Coordinates of C-alpha atoms in Angstrom, one line a residue:
M1 CA 35.7 1.0 29.6
C2 CA 34.2 4.0 28.7
L3 CA 31.7 5.1 30.9
A4 CA 32.5 9.1 31.0
A5 CA 32.3 9.1 26.5
L6 CA 29.4 6.5 25.3
T7 CA 29.6 9.0 22.0
L8 CA 33.5 7.8 21.3
A9 CA 34.3 5.3 18.9
G10 CA 36.1 2.3 19.7
C11 CA 34.7 1.9 23.4
G12 CA 34.8 -1.9 23.3
T13 CA 33.2 -4.1 21.2
G14 CA 29.7 -2.4 21.0
A15 CA 31.0 1.2 21.1
T16 CA 29.8 2.6 17.9
A17 CA 30.0 6.6 16.2
G18 CA 26.5 7.3 17.6
G19 CA 27.1 5.9 21.1
L20 CA 27.1 2.2 22.8
T21 CA 24.8 -1.2 21.6
L22 CA 24.2 -3.9 23.9
R23 CA 24.0 -6.9 22.2
V24 CA 22.1 -9.3 24.0
V25 CA 20.6 -12.7 23.0
A26 CA 18.1 -14.6 24.0
A27 CA 15.7 -17.6 24.3
E28 CA 12.4 -17.7 22.5
Y29 CA 9.5 -19.3 24.4
G30 CA 6.8 -18.8 22.2
E31 CA 5.3 -22.5 20.4
T32 CA 4.0 -20.2 17.1
P33 CA 5.0 -17.1 15.2
S34 CA 1.7 -15.3 16.7
N35 CA 3.5 -15.5 20.9
S36 CA 7.0 -15.1 19.8
S37 CA 9.4 -13.8 22.3
K38 CA 10.4 -11.0 20.1
P39 CA 7.6 -8.2 20.3
Y40 CA 8.6 -8.0 24.2
W41 CA 11.9 -8.1 24.2
E42 CA 12.3 -5.2 20.7
G43 CA 9.8 -3.3 23.3
L44 CA 12.0 -3.6 26.5
A45 CA 14.7 -2.3 24.3
A46 CA 12.8 0.5 23.1
D47 CA 11.7 2.0 26.1
F48 CA 14.8 1.3 27.5
E49 CA 16.6 3.6 24.7
K50 CA 14.2 6.3 25.7
A51 CA 14.9 6.5 29.7
N52 CA 18.5 6.1 28.4
P53 CA 20.1 8.1 26.2
G54 CA 23.1 7.1 23.9
V55 CA 22.7 3.6 24.5
K56 CA 21.0 1.5 22.3
V57 CA 20.0 -2.1 22.3
E58 CA 20.4 -5.0 19.7
V59 CA 18.2 -8.3 20.7
D60 CA 18.6 -11.6 18.8
V61 CA 16.1 -13.7 19.6
V62 CA 16.6 -17.4 18.9
S63 CA 14.7 -20.6 19.7
W64 CA 15.3 -22.8 22.6
S65 CA 17.0 -25.9 20.5
E66 CA 19.7 -23.9 19.2
V67 CA 19.9 -20.3 21.4
D68 CA 22.6 -22.6 24.0
A69 CA 24.7 -23.3 21.1
K70 CA 24.9 -20.1 19.3
V71 CA 26.3 -18.3 22.2
A72 CA 28.6 -21.0 23.0
Q73 CA 30.0 -20.1 20.0
M74 CA 29.4 -16.7 19.7
V75 CA 31.8 -17.0 22.7
K76 CA 34.4 -19.1 21.1
D77 CA 35.2 -16.9 17.7
G78 CA 35.5 -14.4 20.5
R79 CA 32.2 -12.6 19.9
A80 CA 30.6 -12.7 23.3
P81 CA 27.4 -10.8 23.6
D82 CA 27.1 -8.4 26.4
I83 CA 24.2 -10.1 27.6
A84 CA 22.4 -13.9 27.5
Q85 CA 19.4 -15.0 28.6
I86 CA 19.8 -19.0 28.1
G87 CA 19.7 -22.5 29.9
A88 CA 22.6 -22.4 31.5
Y89 CA 25.7 -20.1 33.1
A90 CA 28.3 -22.3 35.1
D91 CA 30.9 -23.2 32.7
Y92 CA 30.9 -19.4 31.0
A93 CA 31.1 -18.6 35.4
N94 CA 33.7 -21.1 35.5
A95 CA 36.1 -20.3 32.4
G96 CA 35.9 -16.0 33.9
K97 CA 34.0 -14.9 31.2
L98 CA 30.7 -13.2 33.1
Y99 CA 30.7 -10.3 35.3
P100 CA 29.0 -11.4 39.4
A101 CA 25.8 -9.8 40.0
D102 CA 27.3 -7.1 42.6
E103 CA 29.4 -5.2 39.5
L104 CA 25.8 -5.0 37.7
L105 CA 22.9 -4.7 39.6
S106 CA 21.2 -2.2 41.6
I107 CA 21.4 -3.7 45.6
Q108 CA 17.4 -3.2 45.3
T109 CA 17.9 -5.2 42.0
E110 CA 20.0 -7.9 43.6
A111 CA 18.5 -8.4 47.1
D112 CA 15.3 -8.9 44.9
F113 CA 15.9 -12.7 44.0
L114 CA 13.8 -15.2 45.4
S115 CA 16.7 -16.9 47.5
P116 CA 16.8 -20.7 46.7
L117 CA 17.1 -19.6 43.0
A118 CA 20.0 -16.3 44.0
D119 CA 21.6 -19.9 45.8
A120 CA 21.3 -21.8 41.9
G121 CA 23.0 -18.7 40.4
K122 CA 26.3 -19.1 42.5
V123 CA 29.1 -20.4 41.6
R124 CA 32.3 -20.9 44.7
G125 CA 30.1 -18.4 46.9
D126 CA 29.6 -15.8 43.8
Q127 CA 26.4 -15.2 42.0
Y128 CA 26.6 -14.6 38.0
G129 CA 23.9 -16.9 37.2
L130 CA 20.8 -14.7 37.4
P131 CA 17.6 -16.4 37.4
F132 CA 15.2 -15.0 34.9
V133 CA 11.4 -17.1 34.8
A134 CA 10.9 -20.3 36.4
S135 CA 8.9 -23.1 37.5
T136 CA 8.2 -25.8 40.0
R137 CA 6.7 -29.2 39.6
L138 CA 3.5 -31.0 40.9
L139 CA 1.5 -33.5 40.9
F140 CA -1.1 -34.1 38.0
Y141 CA -4.2 -36.3 37.8
N142 CA -7.2 -36.9 35.7
Q143 CA -10.2 -36.1 38.5
T144 CA -12.4 -38.3 36.2
L145 CA -10.2 -41.3 35.6
L146 CA -10.1 -41.3 39.5
T147 CA -13.8 -40.6 40.7
D148 CA -14.4 -43.8 38.2
A149 CA -11.8 -46.1 40.1
G150 CA -13.2 -44.4 43.3
V151 CA -10.3 -43.2 44.2
T152 CA -11.5 -39.8 46.6
G153 CA -10.1 -38.3 49.7
K154 CA -11.1 -38.8 53.4
D155 CA -15.2 -38.8 53.5
G156 CA -15.2 -38.9 49.9
G157 CA -13.6 -35.4 49.1
T158 CA -10.6 -34.4 46.5
W159 CA -8.1 -36.6 46.5
Q160 CA -5.0 -35.3 48.5
P161 CA -2.1 -38.3 48.6
R162 CA 0.9 -38.0 51.4
T163 CA 2.1 -41.3 51.0
W164 CA 3.1 -43.1 48.4
A165 CA 1.4 -46.2 49.4
D166 CA -1.5 -43.4 48.3
L167 CA 0.1 -43.3 45.3
V168 CA 0.1 -47.4 44.6
A169 CA -3.4 -47.8 46.3
A170 CA -5.0 -44.9 44.0
A171 CA -2.8 -46.5 40.8
K172 CA -3.5 -49.4 41.2
K173 CA -7.5 -48.9 41.4
L174 CA -7.3 -47.0 38.4
K175 CA -5.6 -50.2 36.5
A176 CA -8.3 -52.2 37.9
S177 CA -11.0 -49.7 36.3
G178 CA -8.9 -50.5 32.8
V179 CA -7.0 -47.3 33.0
R180 CA -4.1 -47.4 30.0
T181 CA -1.6 -45.5 31.9
P182 CA -1.8 -45.5 35.9
F183 CA 0.8 -43.8 36.5
A184 CA 3.5 -41.8 34.1
L185 CA 6.6 -41.7 34.9
P186 CA 8.7 -40.6 31.8
L187 CA 12.5 -41.7 32.2
G188 CA 12.5 -41.7 28.9
P189 CA 15.8 -38.9 27.5
E190 CA 14.1 -36.0 27.2
E191 CA 13.8 -35.5 30.8
A192 CA 14.9 -37.9 33.0
Q193 CA 16.7 -35.8 35.2
A194 CA 13.6 -33.9 36.5
E195 CA 11.4 -36.6 37.4
S196 CA 13.9 -38.3 38.8
M197 CA 14.8 -35.5 41.1
M198 CA 11.5 -34.9 42.0
W199 CA 11.5 -38.5 43.4
M200 CA 14.8 -38.4 45.2
L201 CA 12.9 -35.1 47.0
S202 CA 9.9 -37.2 47.8
G203 CA 12.4 -39.6 49.7
G204 CA 14.2 -37.4 51.7
G205 CA 17.2 -36.9 49.1
G206 CA 18.3 -34.7 46.3
Y207 CA 21.4 -34.3 43.5
T208 CA 23.3 -33.1 46.7
N209 CA 23.5 -32.2 50.3
D210 CA 23.3 -30.2 52.7
A211 CA 26.7 -29.4 52.2
E212 CA 25.8 -29.1 48.2
A213 CA 27.9 -32.0 47.8
Y214 CA 27.2 -34.7 45.1
A215 CA 24.9 -37.1 47.3
I216 CA 23.3 -39.0 44.2
D217 CA 24.4 -42.9 45.7
S218 CA 22.6 -41.9 48.8
A219 CA 21.1 -44.5 50.3
Q220 CA 17.6 -42.1 49.9
N221 CA 18.1 -42.2 47.3
V222 CA 18.5 -46.0 46.3
K223 CA 15.6 -46.4 48.2
T224 CA 13.3 -44.1 46.7
F225 CA 14.5 -46.0 43.2
E226 CA 14.4 -49.6 44.8
F227 CA 10.2 -48.0 44.9
L228 CA 9.5 -47.0 41.6
R229 CA 11.3 -50.4 40.5
D230 CA 9.1 -53.1 42.5
K231 CA 5.9 -51.2 43.4
L232 CA 5.1 -48.9 40.4
V233 CA 7.0 -50.6 37.4
G234 CA 7.0 -53.8 38.8
Q235 CA 3.2 -54.2 39.5
G236 CA 2.6 -53.3 36.2
L237 CA 0.8 -49.7 37.1
T238 CA 3.4 -47.8 34.6
G239 CA 1.6 -48.3 31.8
P240 CA 2.3 -50.0 28.5
V241 CA 5.1 -48.0 27.3
E242 CA 8.7 -48.5 30.0
P243 CA 9.8 -45.5 31.7
G244 CA 12.8 -45.2 29.4
G245 CA 11.4 -45.5 26.9
L246 CA 8.6 -42.7 28.0
D247 CA 9.3 -38.4 27.2
R248 CA 8.0 -36.1 29.5
Q249 CA 6.4 -34.4 25.9
E250 CA 4.8 -37.6 25.4
A251 CA 3.5 -38.7 28.5
F252 CA 1.7 -34.9 28.7
D253 CA 0.2 -35.9 25.0
A254 CA -1.4 -39.0 26.6
F255 CA -2.7 -36.9 29.6
V256 CA -4.4 -34.7 27.3
R257 CA -6.1 -37.5 25.7
G258 CA -7.7 -39.5 29.1
E259 CA -5.8 -42.3 29.0
V260 CA -3.1 -41.5 31.6
G261 CA -4.4 -41.0 36.0
I262 CA -2.1 -39.4 37.6
L263 CA 2.1 -37.7 36.2
N264 CA 4.3 -35.4 37.3
G265 CA 4.0 -31.9 35.4
H266 CA 4.5 -28.2 35.5
P267 CA 2.4 -25.2 34.8
T268 CA 2.1 -25.8 30.6
L269 CA 0.0 -28.5 31.0
I270 CA -3.0 -26.8 32.6
K271 CA -3.7 -25.2 29.6
Q272 CA -3.5 -28.4 27.4
A273 CA -5.9 -30.0 29.8
Q274 CA -8.3 -27.2 30.1
D275 CA -7.9 -27.3 26.3
K276 CA -8.7 -31.4 25.8
G277 CA -11.8 -30.6 28.9
I278 CA -9.8 -33.0 31.0
R279 CA -10.7 -32.5 34.9
I280 CA -7.5 -32.1 36.7
G281 CA -6.7 -31.8 40.8
I282 CA -3.0 -30.4 40.9
V283 CA -1.1 -31.5 44.5
P284 CA 2.5 -31.8 45.8
L285 CA 4.2 -35.1 45.1
P286 CA 3.4 -37.0 48.0
T287 CA 6.9 -38.1 50.1
E288 CA 7.6 -41.5 51.8
D289 CA 6.4 -40.7 55.0
G290 CA 3.6 -38.0 55.0
S291 CA 6.0 -35.5 55.8
D292 CA 5.7 -32.5 54.3
P293 CA 7.1 -32.2 50.7
R294 CA 9.7 -29.9 49.1
A295 CA 8.8 -29.3 45.2
M296 CA 11.5 -28.9 42.4
G297 CA 12.5 -25.6 40.6
V298 CA 13.4 -25.0 37.6
A299 CA 14.9 -21.8 36.2
D300 CA 16.4 -20.2 33.0
W301 CA 19.0 -17.9 33.2
A302 CA 21.0 -14.4 32.1
M303 CA 23.9 -13.6 32.1
A304 CA 26.3 -10.4 31.2
F305 CA 29.3 -11.6 29.2
R306 CA 33.1 -9.3 30.6
N307 CA 32.4 -7.3 27.2
G308 CA 33.7 -3.9 29.0
H309 CA 30.2 -2.3 30.0
P310 CA 29.5 -3.7 33.4
K311 CA 27.6 -0.4 34.3
E312 CA 25.2 -0.1 30.9
A313 CA 24.8 -4.1 31.5
G314 CA 24.1 -3.3 34.5
H315 CA 21.5 -1.3 34.2
F316 CA 19.8 -3.2 30.9
L317 CA 19.1 -5.9 33.4
D318 CA 17.9 -3.5 36.7
F319 CA 15.3 -2.2 33.4
L320 CA 14.1 -6.0 33.1
Y321 CA 14.0 -7.5 36.3
E322 CA 11.4 -4.7 37.3
A323 CA 8.0 -6.2 38.2
K324 CA 6.0 -4.7 35.7
N325 CA 7.7 -6.1 32.5
V326 CA 8.8 -9.4 34.8
S327 CA 5.3 -9.9 35.0
A328 CA 4.6 -9.4 31.3
F329 CA 6.8 -11.5 30.3
T330 CA 5.4 -14.5 32.9
G331 CA 1.8 -13.1 32.5
K332 CA 2.4 -13.9 28.2
Y333 CA 4.1 -17.8 29.1
G334 CA 2.3 -19.1 31.9
L335 CA 5.9 -19.0 34.1
L336 CA 6.6 -18.0 37.3
P337 CA 8.7 -14.5 38.5
A338 CA 12.4 -14.9 40.0
T339 CA 11.8 -11.8 42.5
T340 CA 10.3 -11.5 45.3
S341 CA 8.4 -8.2 43.8
G342 CA 7.3 -10.3 41.1
Y343 CA 6.2 -13.2 42.8
Q344 CA 4.4 -11.0 45.7
A345 CA 1.8 -9.4 41.8
M346 CA 1.3 -13.1 41.3
M347 CA -0.2 -13.5 44.2
R348 CA -2.4 -10.7 44.9
S349 CA -3.3 -10.9 41.1
T350 CA -7.3 -11.7 40.6
D351 CA -7.0 -12.7 36.5
P352 CA -7.3 -16.1 35.8
A353 CA -4.7 -16.4 33.9
T354 CA -2.9 -16.1 36.9
V355 CA -4.6 -17.7 39.6
H356 CA -4.2 -21.1 38.7
L357 CA -0.7 -20.5 38.8
Q358 CA -0.4 -19.8 42.1
V359 CA -0.3 -23.3 43.5
F360 CA 3.0 -23.8 41.8
L361 CA 3.6 -20.1 42.8
K362 CA 3.3 -21.2 46.7
A363 CA 6.0 -24.3 46.1
L364 CA 8.9 -21.9 44.9
P365 CA 10.5 -19.9 47.8
S366 CA 11.1 -23.3 49.0
S367 CA 12.1 -25.1 46.3
R368 CA 15.2 -26.9 45.8
L369 CA 16.7 -26.5 42.1
Y370 CA 18.9 -28.8 40.3
P371 CA 23.0 -28.0 41.0
V372 CA 23.5 -26.0 37.5
G373 CA 26.6 -24.0 39.4
K374 CA 28.6 -27.2 39.2
K375 CA 30.4 -27.4 36.6
S376 CA 30.1 -31.6 36.3
W377 CA 26.1 -30.9 36.1
A378 CA 25.7 -30.9 32.1
G379 CA 27.5 -34.6 32.4
V380 CA 25.8 -35.9 35.0
S381 CA 22.3 -34.9 33.9
Q382 CA 23.4 -37.1 30.6
R383 CA 24.0 -39.5 32.3
M384 CA 20.6 -39.6 34.1
K385 CA 18.6 -39.2 30.9
Q386 CA 21.1 -42.5 30.0
D387 CA 20.9 -45.1 32.3
M388 CA 17.8 -43.9 35.3
G389 CA 14.8 -45.4 32.7
K390 CA 16.9 -48.9 32.8
S391 CA 17.1 -48.9 36.7
V392 CA 13.7 -49.3 37.2
Q393 CA 12.7 -52.5 35.0
P394 CA 11.7 -55.7 36.2
G395 CA 15.3 -56.6 37.4
G396 CA 17.2 -53.4 37.1
R397 CA 20.0 -52.1 40.1
P398 CA 19.3 -49.0 40.8
A399 CA 22.5 -49.0 43.0
T400 CA 24.8 -49.9 40.6
V401 CA 23.6 -46.9 38.1
L402 CA 23.8 -44.3 41.2
A403 CA 26.9 -44.7 42.5
D404 CA 28.1 -44.7 38.4
I405 CA 26.5 -41.4 38.1
A406 CA 28.2 -40.6 41.7
A407 CA 31.4 -41.3 40.7
G408 CA 31.5 -39.8 37.6
A409 CA 30.4 -36.8 39.0
R410 CA 32.7 -36.7 41.8
T411 CA 35.7 -37.1 39.4
A412 CA 34.5 -34.2 37.1
E413 CA 33.6 -31.3 39.8
N414 CA 37.3 -32.4 40.9

């Protein structure tokens, strides 16, 4: 590569007669043109160019429904972007197409990532996925519906469930009071892998064990889904729509209409509910035995392709991860920072738009993420979406379903 002569043509795919151009493809987080991510990236690129003469940055912001496929096609065509901010990195890392973090970032930037997010970005011990933004999932409830159903906490205070039995008891009271969906359990194809992981963690299991080997069919996981089948679905506490036919967004929509008592959710549900006048409570999903819960975390990823420009790409990524730039993006979209400096800034904030995120942020450092570093994860996720809803129907067989998924996962991984 050409680091000393950036003005010379022919210096890699991004070099031009006027210098070097970094090509960036980023996901669109905005829901409408008025809150598009494009102005953020354009401003970031302009500020970086001012501080780094001779380097241009071209950013293409693409909708989430298309961005992963677009980058995949660019890679297939031999036109990989220098930097991509998308949903998954492991396939590219396994194919040797990405720079590891230690060839890109300053020591300060690399050390700033929150440890569970950095660990989730590793393949064979080296970090290739750079966590861009994060989220955690917690339990939401409609305070009005619970109060009307006589569900309260100790001495009439705020409801603070500690065990699965607390959830079942509350859901039974909600059902008796006429609530359409006492507990929404979205195990439909939109995001069953997320709902499933939340419940796995609350039952002491997970997709992997402490050695990061697949443990999908563990005894803990089987027991968890048998509980869902027998105690929630089997007792008619999950509403008129069966879990396998209920998607996450449909559950959220029903919650903001006041039809759902309790469900698992992420930070974006707060504003949706508040805009509709729903009084909400937010607590960790309780565990089977009342032990301390562990939240599920989710991250989106940045990565740099091996296009011959690690120094310039690294400088841009260092700039992207400066606290002020992280805070500007997470604040705009109600997301959580992936860095310690961003975490500290958000925890210190007194901005009402940020304060309500702090309960999610507190759960992030100890959260557990999908095993996104495994090349087999995409297939595992798809199987969870297809099959887990069926497993909790009356007569469903969680042990068989989990064993089949686990066998396929181990075969694909090995």
